[in-house]
CSV table of C-alpha atoms and ligand atoms in Angstrom, one decimal:
chain,number,residue,atom,x,y,z
A,1,MET,CA,84.0,49.7,81.7
A,2,THR,CA,83.3,46.2,80.7
A,3,LYS,CA,83.7,45.4,77.1
A,4,LEU,CA,81.2,43.1,75.4
A,5,SER,CA,83.1,40.4,73.2
A,6,VAL,CA,80.8,38.4,71.1
A,7,ASN,CA,81.8,34.7,70.6
A,8,ILE,CA,80.8,33.7,67.2
A,9,ASN,CA,81.5,30.1,67.1
A,10,LYS,CA,78.0,28.9,67.0
A,11,ILE,CA,77.5,30.8,63.8
A,12,ALA,CA,80.3,28.8,62.3
A,13,THR,CA,78.5,25.8,63.7
A,14,LEU,CA,75.4,26.7,61.8
A,15,ARG,CA,77.4,27.3,58.5
A,16,ASN,CA,79.2,24.2,58.6
A,17,SER,CA,76.0,22.1,59.3
A,18,ARG,CA,74.8,22.6,55.7
A,19,GLY,CA,78.5,22.6,54.2
A,20,GLY,CA,77.9,26.2,52.6
A,21,ASP,CA,78.8,29.6,53.6
A,22,VAL,CA,75.4,30.5,55.1
A,23,PRO,CA,75.4,32.3,57.6
A,24,ASN,CA,78.7,33.9,56.6
A,25,VAL,CA,80.9,34.4,59.6
A,26,VAL,CA,82.8,37.4,58.4
A,27,LYS,CA,79.5,39.2,57.7
A,28,PHE,CA,78.3,38.3,61.4
A,29,ALA,CA,81.4,39.6,62.8
A,30,LYS,CA,80.8,43.0,60.9
A,31,ASP,CA,77.3,43.2,61.8
A,32,VAL,CA,77.8,42.4,65.7
A,33,GLN,CA,80.3,45.1,65.9
A,34,ARG,CA,78.0,47.6,63.8
A,35,PHE,CA,75.2,46.7,66.5
A,36,GLY,CA,77.8,47.9,69.3
A,37,ALA,CA,79.8,44.8,70.3
A,38,GLU,CA,83.2,46.0,71.5
A,39,GLY,CA,84.9,42.7,70.4
A,40,VAL,CA,84.9,39.5,68.6
A,41,THR,CA,85.9,36.3,70.0
A,42,ILE,CA,86.6,32.8,68.2
A,43,HIS,CA,87.7,29.6,69.5
A,44,PRO,CA,89.6,27.5,66.7
A,45,ARG,CA,89.5,24.0,68.0
A,46,PRO,CA,91.8,21.5,66.6
A,47,ASP,CA,88.8,19.4,64.8
A,48,GLU,CA,87.8,22.7,63.2
A,49,ARG,CA,83.9,21.7,64.3
A,50,HIS,CA,82.8,25.3,64.0
A,51,ILE,CA,85.6,28.1,63.5
A,52,ARG,CA,88.1,27.2,61.2
A,53,TYR,CA,91.5,28.3,61.0
A,54,GLN,CA,91.1,29.9,57.6
A,55,ASP,CA,88.1,32.0,59.4
A,56,ALA,CA,90.6,33.2,61.9
A,57,ARG,CA,92.4,34.6,59.0
A,58,ASP,CA,89.7,36.0,57.0
A,59,LEU,CA,88.3,37.8,60.4
A,60,LYS,CA,91.6,39.7,60.9
A,61,SER,CA,91.0,42.6,58.4
A,62,GLU,CA,87.3,42.8,59.4
A,63,VAL,CA,87.4,43.2,63.1
A,64,TYR,CA,88.0,46.7,64.0
A,65,THR,CA,87.1,46.3,67.6
A,66,GLU,CA,89.0,43.9,69.9
A,67,TYR,CA,89.9,40.5,68.2
A,68,ASN,CA,90.3,37.6,70.7
A,69,ILE,CA,91.4,34.4,69.7
A,70,GLU,CA,90.9,31.5,72.3
A,71,GLY,CA,92.3,28.2,72.2
A,72,ASN,CA,94.7,25.3,73.6
A,73,PRO,CA,98.1,26.6,72.8
A,74,ILE,CA,99.1,23.7,70.8
A,75,ASP,CA,101.9,24.2,67.9
A,76,SER,CA,99.5,24.8,65.0
A,77,PHE,CA,97.3,27.1,67.3
A,78,VAL,CA,100.6,29.2,68.4
A,79,GLU,CA,101.4,29.4,64.8
A,80,LEU,CA,97.9,30.7,63.5
A,81,VAL,CA,97.8,33.4,66.3
A,82,LEU,CA,101.5,34.4,65.6
A,83,SER,CA,100.4,35.0,62.1
A,84,VAL,CA,97.2,36.6,62.4
A,85,LYS,CA,98.3,38.9,65.4
A,86,PRO,CA,94.8,39.4,67.1
A,87,THR,CA,94.7,42.1,69.9
A,88,GLN,CA,94.5,39.2,72.6
A,89,VAL,CA,95.1,35.4,72.7
A,90,THR,CA,93.2,33.6,75.5
A,91,LEU,CA,94.8,30.3,76.5
A,92,VAL,CA,92.4,27.5,77.3
A,93,PRO,CA,93.3,23.9,78.5
A,94,ASP,CA,90.9,22.3,76.4
A,95,ALA,CA,91.1,18.4,75.7
A,96,VAL,CA,90.9,18.0,71.9
A,97,ASP,CA,87.6,16.0,72.4
A,98,ALA,CA,86.0,18.2,75.1
A,99,ILE,CA,82.4,19.2,74.1
A,100,THR,CA,83.2,22.8,75.2
A,101,SER,CA,85.8,24.4,77.7
A,102,ASN,CA,85.3,22.8,81.2
A,103,ALA,CA,88.5,23.8,83.1
A,104,GLY,CA,90.8,26.5,83.9
A,105,TRP,CA,94.6,26.3,83.8
A,106,ASN,CA,96.5,24.6,86.7
A,107,THR,CA,98.8,27.9,86.6
A,108,ILE,CA,101.2,26.2,89.4
A,109,LYS,CA,101.6,23.1,87.7
A,110,HIS,CA,102.0,24.3,84.2
A,111,LYS,CA,104.0,27.4,85.0
A,112,GLY,CA,107.0,26.8,82.9
A,113,PHE,CA,104.9,26.0,79.8
A,114,LEU,CA,102.6,29.1,80.3
A,115,THR,CA,105.4,31.3,81.0
A,116,ASP,CA,107.0,30.7,77.7
A,117,VAL,CA,104.1,30.7,75.4
A,118,ILE,CA,102.9,33.9,77.2
A,119,LYS,CA,106.4,35.5,76.5
A,120,GLU,CA,106.2,34.5,72.8
A,121,PHE,CA,102.9,36.1,72.3
A,122,GLN,CA,103.7,39.2,74.1
A,123,GLN,CA,107.0,39.7,72.3
A,124,ASN,CA,104.8,39.7,69.1
A,125,GLY,CA,102.6,42.3,70.3
A,126,ILE,CA,99.7,40.2,71.5
A,127,ARG,CA,97.8,40.7,74.8
A,128,THR,CA,97.6,37.4,76.7
A,129,SER,CA,94.8,36.3,78.8
A,130,ILE,CA,94.6,32.7,80.5
A,131,PHE,CA,91.7,30.9,81.4
A,132,VAL,CA,91.4,30.0,85.1
A,133,ASP,CA,88.9,28.8,87.8
A,134,PRO,CA,88.3,31.1,90.6
A,135,VAL,CA,91.3,29.6,92.7
A,136,LEU,CA,93.3,32.1,94.6
A,137,GLU,CA,96.4,30.0,94.1
A,138,HIS,CA,95.8,29.9,90.2
A,139,ILE,CA,95.4,33.5,90.2
A,140,GLU,CA,98.8,33.9,91.8
A,141,GLY,CA,100.3,31.5,89.5
A,142,ALA,CA,98.8,33.5,86.6
A,143,LYS,CA,100.6,36.4,87.9
A,144,ALA,CA,104.1,34.5,88.1
A,145,ALA,CA,103.6,33.1,84.5
A,146,GLY,CA,103.6,36.9,83.4
A,147,THR,CA,100.1,36.8,81.7
A,148,ASP,CA,98.6,40.4,81.2
A,149,ARG,CA,95.0,39.3,82.0
A,150,ILE,CA,93.1,36.2,83.4
A,151,GLU,CA,89.8,35.0,82.1
A,152,LEU,CA,87.6,33.6,85.0
A,153,TYR,CA,85.7,30.6,84.0
A,154,THR,CA,82.3,31.4,85.0
A,155,GLU,CA,80.2,28.0,84.3
A,156,ALA,CA,80.0,27.3,88.1
A,157,PHE,CA,78.7,30.8,89.1
A,158,ALA,CA,76.2,30.6,86.1
A,159,HIS,CA,75.2,27.2,87.1
A,160,GLN,CA,74.5,28.1,90.6
A,161,TYR,CA,73.0,31.5,89.8
A,162,ASN,CA,70.5,30.0,87.3
A,163,LEU,CA,69.4,27.6,89.9
A,164,GLY,CA,68.6,30.6,92.3
A,165,ASP,CA,71.7,30.4,94.2
A,166,THR,CA,73.8,33.7,94.3
A,167,LYS,CA,76.3,32.6,96.8
A,168,GLY,CA,78.5,31.2,93.8
A,169,ILE,CA,79.7,34.6,93.3
A,170,LYS,CA,82.1,34.8,96.2
A,171,PRO,CA,85.0,32.8,94.9
A,172,TYR,CA,84.9,35.3,91.9
A,173,VAL,CA,84.8,38.2,93.8
A,174,ASP,CA,87.7,36.9,96.0
A,175,SER,CA,89.5,36.1,92.8
A,176,ALA,CA,88.9,39.5,91.3
A,177,MET,CA,90.2,41.3,94.4
A,178,LEU,CA,93.3,39.3,94.2
A,179,ALA,CA,93.8,40.1,90.7
A,180,ASN,CA,93.4,43.7,91.0
A,181,THR,CA,95.9,43.6,93.8
A,182,LEU,CA,98.3,41.9,91.6
A,183,GLY,CA,97.7,44.2,88.5
A,184,LEU,CA,96.2,41.5,86.5
A,185,GLY,CA,93.5,42.3,84.1
A,186,ILE,CA,90.3,40.5,84.4
A,187,ASN,CA,88.1,39.0,81.7
A,188,ALA,CA,85.3,36.6,82.3
A,189,GLY,CA,83.2,34.0,80.2
A,190,HIS,CA,81.5,30.7,79.6
A,191,ASP,CA,77.6,30.4,80.2
A,192,LEU,CA,77.2,33.9,80.8
A,193,SER,CA,73.6,35.3,79.7
A,194,LEU,CA,71.1,38.1,79.8
A,195,GLU,CA,69.7,36.3,83.0
A,196,ASN,CA,73.1,36.4,85.0
A,197,ILE,CA,75.3,39.1,83.4
A,198,GLU,CA,73.9,42.1,85.5
A,199,PHE,CA,74.7,40.5,88.8
A,200,PHE,CA,78.0,39.3,87.8
A,201,LYS,CA,79.2,42.6,86.6
A,202,LYS,CA,77.6,44.4,89.6
A,203,ASN,CA,80.0,42.1,92.0
A,204,ILE,CA,83.3,41.9,90.1
A,205,PRO,CA,85.5,44.9,90.6
A,206,GLY,CA,87.8,45.8,87.6
A,207,LEU,CA,86.1,43.6,85.1
A,208,LEU,CA,87.3,44.5,81.7
A,209,GLU,CA,85.7,42.2,79.2
A,210,VAL,CA,83.1,39.3,79.3
A,211,SER,CA,83.1,37.1,76.1
A,212,ILE,CA,79.9,35.6,75.4
A,213,GLY,CA,78.5,33.3,72.7
A,214,HIS,CA,76.1,30.4,73.4
A,215,ALA,CA,73.5,32.2,75.3
A,216,LEU,CA,73.9,35.4,73.4
A,217,ILE,CA,73.1,33.3,70.0
A,218,ALA,CA,70.4,31.5,71.6
A,219,GLU,CA,69.0,34.5,72.8
A,220,SER,CA,68.9,36.3,69.8
A,221,LEU,CA,66.9,33.6,68.0
A,222,TYR,CA,64.0,35.1,70.0
A,223,LEU,CA,64.9,38.8,70.5
A,224,GLY,CA,67.3,39.5,67.5
A,225,VAL,CA,71.0,39.9,67.3
A,226,GLU,CA,70.9,43.9,67.5
A,227,ASN,CA,68.3,43.9,70.3
A,228,VAL,CA,70.4,41.2,72.4
A,229,ILE,CA,73.8,43.1,72.0
A,230,GLN,CA,71.9,46.4,73.0
A,231,MET,CA,70.7,44.6,76.1
A,232,TYR,CA,74.0,43.3,77.0
A,233,LEU,CA,75.6,46.8,76.7
A,234,ARG,CA,72.8,48.3,79.2
A,235,LYS,CA,73.5,45.7,81.4
A,236,LEU,CA,77.1,46.1,81.4
A,237,LYS,CA,77.0,50.0,82.0
B,1,DXP,C1,86.8,29.4,76.7
B,1,DXP,C2,85.4,29.4,76.4
B,1,DXP,O1,84.7,29.2,77.7
B,1,DXP,C3,84.5,29.4,75.5
B,1,DXP,O2,85.5,29.6,74.3
B,1,DXP,C4,84.0,28.3,75.2
B,1,DXP,O3,84.7,27.3,75.1
B,1,DXP,C5,83.3,28.4,73.6
B,1,DXP,O4,83.6,27.1,73.2
B,1,DXP,P1,82.4,26.3,72.2
B,1,DXP,O5,81.8,27.4,71.4
B,1,DXP,O6,83.4,25.5,71.3
B,1,DXP,O7,81.6,25.6,73.4
B,2,LIG,N1,85.5,32.7,76.8
B,2,LIG,C1,83.8,32.5,76.7
B,2,LIG,C2,83.5,32.6,75.3
B,2,LIG,O1,84.1,33.1,74.6
B,2,LIG,C3,82.2,32.1,75.2
B,2,LIG,O2,81.6,31.3,76.1
B,2,LIG,P1,80.2,30.9,76.2
B,2,LIG,O3,79.2,32.2,76.0
B,2,LIG,O4,79.7,30.3,74.6
B,2,LIG,O5,79.8,30.1,76.9
């Protein structure tokens, strides 16, 4: 069964745009869970452009489904995650000034670093996932680094699918089959949407979780949050 984790970064973007506390991030997280979401994802970036470190702390007591914190494991991020102890941490190799996540880890080049940081989170009871491109060597490198799961970076698939090209799914199928063989859990995310999620889910064996934010919030502007969450859940069955 593939779980839907709603990324609420964009709610924090809207909140910060006026300097107040509307929309309230914690209330939104409670509501999406009430509407059926099986997880809440946040991605506190070093510049706190949307989700702030304090949001991560405030959400801890309110997220009763799966709590996933994504980010580049710089010292301040590691310290935050160890103090909050979410269900899962997803390590993303984001540059500080990146407009959004735009690449997965080179798990071969960064094996030593990833192995150490993964072990530290696991020793604190936090499930680990690392953001990777659908590159077989990087899937193997993720296994070697000891992570519990990988998160397949799905921007390339989404871009091609949205242009009408379904062939972009193949590297993801190959990567998922390898991950299953290696005993790695499989998550996925970035630019997934109501348009492409059903095809992706149908083709990826063993998909445990998708984290979706940008498209889901944009779709909700027209269709309503509760309705959109229910639409995703039906497509993920
Ligand atoms: C790792 C990933 O794909 C998401 O966390 C994405 O980066 C969302 O970040 P923004 O909301 O800052 O675009
Ligand atoms: N890990 C992907 C995520 O959390 C949300 O990505 P997006 O749906 O905002 O592109």
